[in-house]
CSV table of C-alpha atoms in Angstrom, one decimal:
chain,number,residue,atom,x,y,z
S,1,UNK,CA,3.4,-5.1,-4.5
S,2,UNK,CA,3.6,-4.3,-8.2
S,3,UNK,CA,0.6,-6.7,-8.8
S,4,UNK,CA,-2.5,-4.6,-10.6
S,5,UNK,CA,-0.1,-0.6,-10.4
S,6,UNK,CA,-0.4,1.4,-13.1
S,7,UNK,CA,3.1,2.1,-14.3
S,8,UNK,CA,3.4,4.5,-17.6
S,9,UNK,CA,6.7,3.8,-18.9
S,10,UNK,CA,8.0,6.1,-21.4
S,11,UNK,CA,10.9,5.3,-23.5
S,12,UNK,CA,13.0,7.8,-25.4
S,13,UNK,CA,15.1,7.5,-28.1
S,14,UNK,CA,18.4,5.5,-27.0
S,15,UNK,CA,20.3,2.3,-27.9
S,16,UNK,CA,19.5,1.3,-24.7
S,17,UNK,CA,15.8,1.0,-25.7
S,18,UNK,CA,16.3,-2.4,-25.6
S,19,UNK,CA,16.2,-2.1,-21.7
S,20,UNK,CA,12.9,-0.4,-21.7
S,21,UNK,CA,11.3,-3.3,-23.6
S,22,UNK,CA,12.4,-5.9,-20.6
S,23,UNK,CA,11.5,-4.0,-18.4
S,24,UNK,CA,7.8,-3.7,-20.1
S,25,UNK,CA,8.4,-7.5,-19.9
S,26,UNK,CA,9.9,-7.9,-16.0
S,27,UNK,CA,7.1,-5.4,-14.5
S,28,UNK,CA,4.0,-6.8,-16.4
S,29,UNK,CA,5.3,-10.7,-15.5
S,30,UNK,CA,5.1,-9.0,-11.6
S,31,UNK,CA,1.3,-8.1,-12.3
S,32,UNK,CA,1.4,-4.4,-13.0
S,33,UNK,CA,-0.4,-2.6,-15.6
S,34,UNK,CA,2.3,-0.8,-18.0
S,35,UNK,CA,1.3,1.8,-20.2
S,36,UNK,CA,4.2,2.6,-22.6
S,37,UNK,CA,4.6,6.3,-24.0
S,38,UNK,CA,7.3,6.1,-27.3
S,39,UNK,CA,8.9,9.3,-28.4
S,40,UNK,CA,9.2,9.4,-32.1
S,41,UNK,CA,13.2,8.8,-31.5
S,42,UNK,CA,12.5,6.0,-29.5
S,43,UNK,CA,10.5,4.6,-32.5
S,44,UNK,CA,13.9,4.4,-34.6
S,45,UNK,CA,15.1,2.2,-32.3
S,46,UNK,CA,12.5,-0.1,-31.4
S,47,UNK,CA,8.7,-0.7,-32.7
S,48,UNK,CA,6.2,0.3,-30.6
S,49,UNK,CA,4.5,-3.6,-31.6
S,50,UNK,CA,7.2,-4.9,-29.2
S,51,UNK,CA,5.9,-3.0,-26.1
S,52,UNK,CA,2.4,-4.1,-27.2
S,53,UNK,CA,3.3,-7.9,-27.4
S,54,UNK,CA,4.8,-7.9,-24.3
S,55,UNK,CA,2.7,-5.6,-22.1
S,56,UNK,CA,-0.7,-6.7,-23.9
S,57,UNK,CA,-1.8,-3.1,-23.9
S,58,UNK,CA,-1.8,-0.6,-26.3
S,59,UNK,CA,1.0,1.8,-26.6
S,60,UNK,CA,0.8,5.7,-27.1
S,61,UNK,CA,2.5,7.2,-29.7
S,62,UNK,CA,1.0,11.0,-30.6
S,63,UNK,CA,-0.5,13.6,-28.8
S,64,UNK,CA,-2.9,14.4,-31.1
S,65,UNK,CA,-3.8,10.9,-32.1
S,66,UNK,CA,-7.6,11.0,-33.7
S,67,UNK,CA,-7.8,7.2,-32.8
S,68,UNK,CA,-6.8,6.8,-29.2
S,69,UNK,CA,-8.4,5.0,-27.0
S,70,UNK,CA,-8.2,7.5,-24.5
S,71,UNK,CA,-9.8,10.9,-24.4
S,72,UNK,CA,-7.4,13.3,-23.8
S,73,UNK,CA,-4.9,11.0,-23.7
S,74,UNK,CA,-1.7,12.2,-21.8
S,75,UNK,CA,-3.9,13.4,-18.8
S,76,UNK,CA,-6.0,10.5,-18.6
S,77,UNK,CA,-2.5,8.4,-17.9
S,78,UNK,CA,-1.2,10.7,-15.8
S,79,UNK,CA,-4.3,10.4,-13.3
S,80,UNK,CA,-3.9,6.8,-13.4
S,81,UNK,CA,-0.3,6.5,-13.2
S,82,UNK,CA,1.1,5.2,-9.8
S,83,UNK,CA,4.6,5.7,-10.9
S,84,UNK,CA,5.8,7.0,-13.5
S,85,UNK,CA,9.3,5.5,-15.3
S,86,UNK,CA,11.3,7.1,-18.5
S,87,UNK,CA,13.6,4.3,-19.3
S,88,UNK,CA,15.8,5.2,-21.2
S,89,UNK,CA,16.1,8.9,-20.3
S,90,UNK,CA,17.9,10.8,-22.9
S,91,UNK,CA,20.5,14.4,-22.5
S,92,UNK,CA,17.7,15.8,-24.6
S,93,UNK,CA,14.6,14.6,-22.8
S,94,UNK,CA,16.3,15.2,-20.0
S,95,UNK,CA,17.1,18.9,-21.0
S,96,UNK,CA,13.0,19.2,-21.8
S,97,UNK,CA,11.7,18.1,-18.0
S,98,UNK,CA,14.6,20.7,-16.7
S,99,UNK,CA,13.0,23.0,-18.4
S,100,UNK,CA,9.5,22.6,-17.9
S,101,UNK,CA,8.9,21.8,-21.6
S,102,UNK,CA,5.8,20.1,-23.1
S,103,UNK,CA,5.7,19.7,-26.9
S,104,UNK,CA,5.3,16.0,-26.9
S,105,UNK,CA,3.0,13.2,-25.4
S,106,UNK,CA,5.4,11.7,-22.8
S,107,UNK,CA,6.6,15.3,-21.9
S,108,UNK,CA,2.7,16.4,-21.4
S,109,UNK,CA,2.1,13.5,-18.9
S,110,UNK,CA,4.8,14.1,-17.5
S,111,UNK,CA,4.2,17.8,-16.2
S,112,UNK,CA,0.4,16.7,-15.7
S,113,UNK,CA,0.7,13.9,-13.4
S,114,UNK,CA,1.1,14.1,-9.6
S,115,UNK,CA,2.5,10.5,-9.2
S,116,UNK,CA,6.2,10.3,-8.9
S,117,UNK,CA,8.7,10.3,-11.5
S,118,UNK,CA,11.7,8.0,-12.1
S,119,UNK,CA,14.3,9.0,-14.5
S,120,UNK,CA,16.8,6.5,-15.9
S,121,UNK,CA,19.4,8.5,-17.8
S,122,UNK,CA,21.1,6.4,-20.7
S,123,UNK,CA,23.9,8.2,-23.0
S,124,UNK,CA,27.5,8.8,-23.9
S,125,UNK,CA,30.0,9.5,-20.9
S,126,UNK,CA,30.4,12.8,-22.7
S,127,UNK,CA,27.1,14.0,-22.7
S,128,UNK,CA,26.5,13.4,-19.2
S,129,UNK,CA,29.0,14.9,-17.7
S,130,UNK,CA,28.9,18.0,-19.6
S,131,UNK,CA,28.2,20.9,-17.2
S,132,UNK,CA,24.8,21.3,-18.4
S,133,UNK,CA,23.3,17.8,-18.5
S,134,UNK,CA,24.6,17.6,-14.8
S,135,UNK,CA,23.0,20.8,-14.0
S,136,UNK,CA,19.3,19.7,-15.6
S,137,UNK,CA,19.6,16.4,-13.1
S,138,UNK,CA,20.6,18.5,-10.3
S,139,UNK,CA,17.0,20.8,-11.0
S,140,UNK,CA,15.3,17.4,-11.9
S,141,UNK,CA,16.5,16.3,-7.9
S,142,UNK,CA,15.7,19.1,-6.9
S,143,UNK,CA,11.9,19.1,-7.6
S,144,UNK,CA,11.5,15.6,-6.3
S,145,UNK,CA,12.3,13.5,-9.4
S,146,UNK,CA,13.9,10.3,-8.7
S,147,UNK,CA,17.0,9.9,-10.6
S,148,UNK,CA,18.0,6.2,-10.8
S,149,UNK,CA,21.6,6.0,-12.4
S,150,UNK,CA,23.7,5.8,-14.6
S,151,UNK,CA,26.2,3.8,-14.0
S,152,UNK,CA,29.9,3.2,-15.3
S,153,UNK,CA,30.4,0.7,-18.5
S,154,UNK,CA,30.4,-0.1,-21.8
S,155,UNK,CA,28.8,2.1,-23.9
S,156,UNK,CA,27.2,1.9,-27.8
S,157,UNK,CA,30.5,4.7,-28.8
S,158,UNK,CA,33.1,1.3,-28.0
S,159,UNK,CA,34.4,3.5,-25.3
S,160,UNK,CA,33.5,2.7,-21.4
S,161,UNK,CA,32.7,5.2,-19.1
S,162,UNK,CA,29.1,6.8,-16.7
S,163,UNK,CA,26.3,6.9,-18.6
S,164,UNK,CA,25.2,3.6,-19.2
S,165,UNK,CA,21.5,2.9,-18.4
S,166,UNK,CA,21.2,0.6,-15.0
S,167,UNK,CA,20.5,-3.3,-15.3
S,168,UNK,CA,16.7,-4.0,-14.7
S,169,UNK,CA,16.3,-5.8,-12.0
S,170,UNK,CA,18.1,-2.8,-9.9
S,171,UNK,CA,15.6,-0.7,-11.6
S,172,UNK,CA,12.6,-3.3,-10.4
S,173,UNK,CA,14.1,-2.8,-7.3
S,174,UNK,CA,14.1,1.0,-7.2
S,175,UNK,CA,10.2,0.6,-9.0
S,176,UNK,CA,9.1,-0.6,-5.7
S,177,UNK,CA,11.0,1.2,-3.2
S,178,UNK,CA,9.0,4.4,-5.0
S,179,UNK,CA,5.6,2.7,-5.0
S,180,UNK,CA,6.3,1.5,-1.1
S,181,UNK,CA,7.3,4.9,0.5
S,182,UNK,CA,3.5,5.1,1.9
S,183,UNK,CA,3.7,1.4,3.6
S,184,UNK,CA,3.5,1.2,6.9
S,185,UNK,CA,7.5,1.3,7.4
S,186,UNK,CA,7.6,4.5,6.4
S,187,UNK,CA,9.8,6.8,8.8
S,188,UNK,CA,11.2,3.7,9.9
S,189,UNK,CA,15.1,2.6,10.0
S,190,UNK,CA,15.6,-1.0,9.8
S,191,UNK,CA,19.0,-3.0,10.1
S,192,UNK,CA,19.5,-6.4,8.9
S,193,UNK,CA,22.5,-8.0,8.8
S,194,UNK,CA,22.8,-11.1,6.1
S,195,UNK,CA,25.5,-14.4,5.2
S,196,UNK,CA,27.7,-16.1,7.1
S,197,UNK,CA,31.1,-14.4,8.8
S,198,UNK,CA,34.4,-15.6,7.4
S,199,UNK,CA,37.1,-16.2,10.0
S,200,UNK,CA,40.6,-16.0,8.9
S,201,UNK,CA,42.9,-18.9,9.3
S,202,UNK,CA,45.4,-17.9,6.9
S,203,UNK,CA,45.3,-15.4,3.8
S,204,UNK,CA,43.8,-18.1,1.9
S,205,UNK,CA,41.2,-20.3,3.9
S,206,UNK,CA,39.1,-19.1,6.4
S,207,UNK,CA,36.2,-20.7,9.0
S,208,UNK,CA,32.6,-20.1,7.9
S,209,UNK,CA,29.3,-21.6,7.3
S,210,UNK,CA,26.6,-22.7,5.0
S,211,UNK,CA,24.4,-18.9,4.9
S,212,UNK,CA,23.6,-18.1,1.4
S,213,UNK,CA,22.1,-15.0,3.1
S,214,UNK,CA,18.9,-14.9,1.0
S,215,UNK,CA,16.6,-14.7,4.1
S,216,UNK,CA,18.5,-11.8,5.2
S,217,UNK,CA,18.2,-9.7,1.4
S,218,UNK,CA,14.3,-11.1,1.3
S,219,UNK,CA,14.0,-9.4,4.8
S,220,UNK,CA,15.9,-6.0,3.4
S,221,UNK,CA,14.0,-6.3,0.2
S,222,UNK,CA,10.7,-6.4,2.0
S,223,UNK,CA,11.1,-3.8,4.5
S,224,UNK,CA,12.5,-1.3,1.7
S,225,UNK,CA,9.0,-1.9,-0.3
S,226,UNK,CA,7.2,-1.2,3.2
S,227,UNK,CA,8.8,2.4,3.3
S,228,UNK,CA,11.6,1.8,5.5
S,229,UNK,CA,15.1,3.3,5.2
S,230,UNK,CA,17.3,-0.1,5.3
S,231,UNK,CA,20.7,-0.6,6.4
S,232,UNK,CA,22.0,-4.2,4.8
S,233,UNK,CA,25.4,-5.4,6.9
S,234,UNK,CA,26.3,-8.3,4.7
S,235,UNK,CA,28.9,-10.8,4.3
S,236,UNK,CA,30.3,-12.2,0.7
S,237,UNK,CA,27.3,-13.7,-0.5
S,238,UNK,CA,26.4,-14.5,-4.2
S,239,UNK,CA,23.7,-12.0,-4.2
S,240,UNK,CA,24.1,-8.7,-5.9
S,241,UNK,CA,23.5,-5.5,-3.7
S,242,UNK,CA,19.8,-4.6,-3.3
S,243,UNK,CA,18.4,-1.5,-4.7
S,244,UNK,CA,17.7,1.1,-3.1
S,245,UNK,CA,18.9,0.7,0.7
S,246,UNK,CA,22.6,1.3,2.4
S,247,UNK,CA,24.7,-2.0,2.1
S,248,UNK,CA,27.8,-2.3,4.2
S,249,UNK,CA,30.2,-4.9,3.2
S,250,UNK,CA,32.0,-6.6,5.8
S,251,UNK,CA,33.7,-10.4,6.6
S,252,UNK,CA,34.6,-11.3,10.2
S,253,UNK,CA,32.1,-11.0,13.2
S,254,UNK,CA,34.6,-8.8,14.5
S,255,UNK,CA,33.3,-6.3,11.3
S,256,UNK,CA,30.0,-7.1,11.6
S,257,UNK,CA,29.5,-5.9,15.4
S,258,UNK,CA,31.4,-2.7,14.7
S,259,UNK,CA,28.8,-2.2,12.0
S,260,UNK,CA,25.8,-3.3,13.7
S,261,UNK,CA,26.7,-1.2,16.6
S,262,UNK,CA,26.8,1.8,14.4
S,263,UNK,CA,23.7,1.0,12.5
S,264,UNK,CA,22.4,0.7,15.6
S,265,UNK,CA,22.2,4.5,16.3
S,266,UNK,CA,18.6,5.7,15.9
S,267,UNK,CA,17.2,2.6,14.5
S,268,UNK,CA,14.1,1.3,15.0
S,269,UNK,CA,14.6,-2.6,14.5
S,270,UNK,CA,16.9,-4.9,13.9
S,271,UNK,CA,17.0,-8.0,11.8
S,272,UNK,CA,19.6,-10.2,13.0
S,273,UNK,CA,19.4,-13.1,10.2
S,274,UNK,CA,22.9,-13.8,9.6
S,275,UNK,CA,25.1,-16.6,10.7
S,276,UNK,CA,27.8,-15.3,12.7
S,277,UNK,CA,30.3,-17.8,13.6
S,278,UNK,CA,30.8,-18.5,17.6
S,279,UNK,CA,34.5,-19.3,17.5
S,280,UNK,CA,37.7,-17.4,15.4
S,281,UNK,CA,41.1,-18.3,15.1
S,282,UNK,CA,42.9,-16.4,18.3
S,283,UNK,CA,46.4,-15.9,15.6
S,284,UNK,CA,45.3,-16.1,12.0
S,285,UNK,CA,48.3,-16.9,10.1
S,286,UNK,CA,50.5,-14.3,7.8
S,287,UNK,CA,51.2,-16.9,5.3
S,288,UNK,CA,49.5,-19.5,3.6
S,289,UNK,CA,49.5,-22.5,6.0
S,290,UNK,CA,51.6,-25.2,4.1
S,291,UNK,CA,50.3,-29.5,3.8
S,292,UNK,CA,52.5,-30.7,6.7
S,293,UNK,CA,52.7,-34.6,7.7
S,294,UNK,CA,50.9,-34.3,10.8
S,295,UNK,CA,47.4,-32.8,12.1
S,296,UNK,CA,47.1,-29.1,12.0
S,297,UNK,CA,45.1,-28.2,15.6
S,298,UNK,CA,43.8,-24.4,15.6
S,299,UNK,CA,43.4,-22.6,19.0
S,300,UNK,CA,40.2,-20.4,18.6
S,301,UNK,CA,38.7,-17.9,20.6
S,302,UNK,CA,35.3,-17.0,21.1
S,303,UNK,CA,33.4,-14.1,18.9
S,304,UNK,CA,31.4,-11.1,20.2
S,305,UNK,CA,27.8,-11.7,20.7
S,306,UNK,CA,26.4,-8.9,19.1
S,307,UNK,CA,22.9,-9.2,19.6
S,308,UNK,CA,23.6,-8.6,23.3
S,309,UNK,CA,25.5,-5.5,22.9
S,310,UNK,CA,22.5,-4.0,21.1
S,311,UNK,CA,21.0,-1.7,23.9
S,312,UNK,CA,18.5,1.0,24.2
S,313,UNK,CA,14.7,1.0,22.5
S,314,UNK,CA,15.4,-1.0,19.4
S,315,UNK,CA,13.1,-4.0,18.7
S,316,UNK,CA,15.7,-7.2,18.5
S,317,UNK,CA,14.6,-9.9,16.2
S,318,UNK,CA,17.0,-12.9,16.2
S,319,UNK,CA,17.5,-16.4,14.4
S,320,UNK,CA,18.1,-19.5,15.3
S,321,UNK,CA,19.2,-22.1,12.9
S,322,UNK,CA,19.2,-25.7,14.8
S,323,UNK,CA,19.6,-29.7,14.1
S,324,UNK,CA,18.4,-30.3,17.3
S,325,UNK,CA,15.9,-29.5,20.2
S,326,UNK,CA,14.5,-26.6,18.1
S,327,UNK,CA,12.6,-24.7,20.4
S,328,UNK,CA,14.1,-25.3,23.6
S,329,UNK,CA,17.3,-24.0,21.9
S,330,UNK,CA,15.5,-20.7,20.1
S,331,UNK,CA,13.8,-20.4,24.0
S,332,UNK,CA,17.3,-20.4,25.4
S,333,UNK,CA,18.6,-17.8,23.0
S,334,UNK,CA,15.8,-15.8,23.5
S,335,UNK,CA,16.2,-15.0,26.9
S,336,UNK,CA,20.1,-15.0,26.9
S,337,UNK,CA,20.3,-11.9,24.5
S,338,UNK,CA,16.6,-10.2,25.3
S,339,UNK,CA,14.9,-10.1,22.1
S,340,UNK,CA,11.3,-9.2,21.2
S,341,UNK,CA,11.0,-12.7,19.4
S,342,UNK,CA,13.2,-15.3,17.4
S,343,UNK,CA,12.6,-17.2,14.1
S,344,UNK,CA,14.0,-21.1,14.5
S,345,UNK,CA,14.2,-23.3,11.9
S,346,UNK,CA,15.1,-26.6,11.6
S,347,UNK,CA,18.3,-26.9,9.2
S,348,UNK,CA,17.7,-30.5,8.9
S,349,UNK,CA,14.1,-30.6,7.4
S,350,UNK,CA,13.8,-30.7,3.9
S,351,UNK,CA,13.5,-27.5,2.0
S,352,UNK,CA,14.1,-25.7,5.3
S,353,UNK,CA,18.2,-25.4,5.1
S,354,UNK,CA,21.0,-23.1,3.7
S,355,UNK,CA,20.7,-21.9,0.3
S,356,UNK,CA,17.5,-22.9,0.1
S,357,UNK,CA,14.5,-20.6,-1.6
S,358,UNK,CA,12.4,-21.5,0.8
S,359,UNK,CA,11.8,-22.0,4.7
S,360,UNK,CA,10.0,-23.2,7.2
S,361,UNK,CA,9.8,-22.1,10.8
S,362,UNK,CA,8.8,-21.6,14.5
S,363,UNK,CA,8.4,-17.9,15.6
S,364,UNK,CA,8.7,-17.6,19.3
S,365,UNK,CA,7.9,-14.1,21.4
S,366,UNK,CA,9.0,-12.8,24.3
S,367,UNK,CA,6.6,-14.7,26.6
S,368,UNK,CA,8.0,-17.8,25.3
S,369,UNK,CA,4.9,-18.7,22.6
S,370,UNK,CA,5.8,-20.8,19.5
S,371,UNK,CA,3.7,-20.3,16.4
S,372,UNK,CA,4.8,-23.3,13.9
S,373,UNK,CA,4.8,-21.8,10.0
S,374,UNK,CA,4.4,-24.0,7.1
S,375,UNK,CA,7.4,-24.2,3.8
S,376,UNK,CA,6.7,-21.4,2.5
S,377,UNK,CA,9.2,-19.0,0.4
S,378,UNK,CA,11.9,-16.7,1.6
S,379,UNK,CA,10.5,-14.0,0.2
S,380,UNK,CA,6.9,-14.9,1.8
S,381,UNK,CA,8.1,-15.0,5.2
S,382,UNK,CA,10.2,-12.2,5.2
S,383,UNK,CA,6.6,-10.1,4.8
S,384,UNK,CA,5.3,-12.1,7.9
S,385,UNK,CA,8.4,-11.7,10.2
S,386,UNK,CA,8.2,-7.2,9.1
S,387,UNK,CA,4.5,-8.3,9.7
S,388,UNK,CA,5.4,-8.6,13.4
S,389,UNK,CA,8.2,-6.1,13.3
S,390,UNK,CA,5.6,-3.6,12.4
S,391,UNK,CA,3.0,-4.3,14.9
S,392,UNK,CA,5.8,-4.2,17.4
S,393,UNK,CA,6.9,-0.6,16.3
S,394,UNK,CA,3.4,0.7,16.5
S,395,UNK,CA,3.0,-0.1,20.3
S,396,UNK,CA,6.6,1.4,21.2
């Protein structure tokens, strides 16, 4: 979705400058046009050649620059702007949007463009939670600016505290959630659950499976840049926590259809795409289960399907991950638990398993109908299956 946006990023003067340039680097790699604004501060960090080699575009320095290649520069890149970024935002640029102030080029585009506005604060703990930087955010929130951080860590003073400038690819993230709030989502509230449950046998070991859960954050990931308000219900997975979108943590299917139920309330969809496991140990043990001589044989118990306990006008979407008799399996699960369609796939074909980037699958609605879909990526499908979500939604 970033592919040909015009993004103006403007960059003030922070250590953290260094940030700004990848993101020049991450956004222009995703195909978007990045115009970068430089204060004169930020030019004492960083050169204002380093933007241009890595955006390929020219970058604006002065207001009253006799050579530009724009006329009227500031308002021609606010009329083009799509979304607007200041990474990094500093106390005292932050200080001039609060108060409406324009004696620069970045601070002129700002106050002349109608596209929205993402502010990325970056300074010493100190400084940011002084009374009066806290009360210029609050009147940046207040007129609709987006304010996207900071976050708690080590800082350029040696000491570690808030007001360190978020990583980039959260920032990517938040980037397009802005740029999507028009999709065809919008107003919607999705809930996908992602990974694999973990069932305790002891405080140590535990029953799961293979999930890496990326199908489940492509499917968040993808609804978010459609406009939807997303609720994630994940499992420990070795992904980090989408931006932009409520993530609840949980571990035992027990968690997961406590959460899913409450999700549940007032959404419009749900995205059932993790593994929850079918069987849990009826006594978990309070101690770590010592090597005996013998076998160890665990009793287990049944888990709650959750799917089924979903009620009332939601659409369902479930998954099916199979090694045999794909469809007829998929069919079965379908009708058992009521859904509006299921996506099988075949964990035993090549490129098509756990962990994997990529997928391939057999999409089956309500009437029973499989449509076969070639390997494609996660990320790929995940727009095809909110594809059908979507059209769903618009008939309800």
């Amino acid at each position: 979705m970033l592919k040909g946006k015009f993004i103006v990023l403007g960059v003030t003067g922070s250590i953290a400058a260094f940030k700004g340039a990848e993101l020049a680097s991450k956004l222009t790699q995703a195909g978007a046009l990045v115009d970068v604004i430089m204060t004169k501060s930020a030019m004492e960090f960083i050169a204002p050649l380093t933007f241009r080699s890595l955006t390929h575009r020219p970058v604006a320095t002065d207001l009253f620059a006799p050579d530009s290649e724009l006329s009227l520069e500031h308002v021609a890149l606010a009329e083009r702007a799509d979304v607007m970024v200041v990474a990094p935002a500093t106390a005292n640029f932050i200080a001039k949007l609060a108060l409406g102030l324009a004696d620069d080029l970045l601070s002129c585009t700002i106050l002349a463009t109608k596209a929205p506005v993402i502010v990325v604060p970056a300074m010493d703990s100190g400084m940011y939670e002084n009374p009066v930087t806290q009360e210029n955010v609050a009147k940046l929130r207040s007129r609709d600016f987006v304010i996207a951080g900071p976050t708690a860590g080590h800082l350029a003073s040696g000491i570690s505290g808030m007001g360190r400038m978020l990583e980039v690819e959260e920032l990517l993230g938040i980037v397009r959630q802005v740029l999507g709030r028009k999709g065809d989502l919008r107003g919607k509230k999705i809930v996908v659950t992602a990974g694999g449950t973990q069932e305790p046998i002891d405080p140590v070991r535990h029953i799961s499976n293979r999930s890496s859960g990326k199908m489940g954050y492509a499917l968040v990931e993808a609804a978010r840049d459609r406009g939807a308000t997303v609720t994630l219900i994940a499992t420990p997975v070795a992904l980090k926590d989408p931006a932009g979108v409520e993530v609840v943590h949980v571990n035992t299917a027990s968690e997961m259809r406590e959460a899913v139920l409450k999700a549940c309330s007032g959404a419009d969809a749900l995205l059932m795409a993790a593994a929850v496991a079918d069987y849990a140990p009826i006594k978990p043990a309070g101690q770590k289960i010592k090597k005996g001589q013998g076998t160890l044989i665990l009793e287990l118990k049944k888990t709650p399907d959750i799917l089924s306990e979903v009620k009332g006008k939601i659409v369902k979407v479930g998954f099916a991950a199979e090694s045999e008799n794909l469809v007829a399996n998929a069919q079965k699960k379908l009708r058992q638990k009521k859904l509006d369609f299921i996506v099988a796939n075949d964990i035993t074909s090549k490129g098509s398993g756990f962990a994997s980037d990529t997928n391939r699958v057999t999409i089956i609605n309500r009437a029973g109908k499989a449509e076969d879909l070639p390997l494609m990526l996660k990320t790929e499908l995940a727009g095809l299956i909110l594809d059908s979500v979507a059209k769903l939604l618009k008939r309800s």
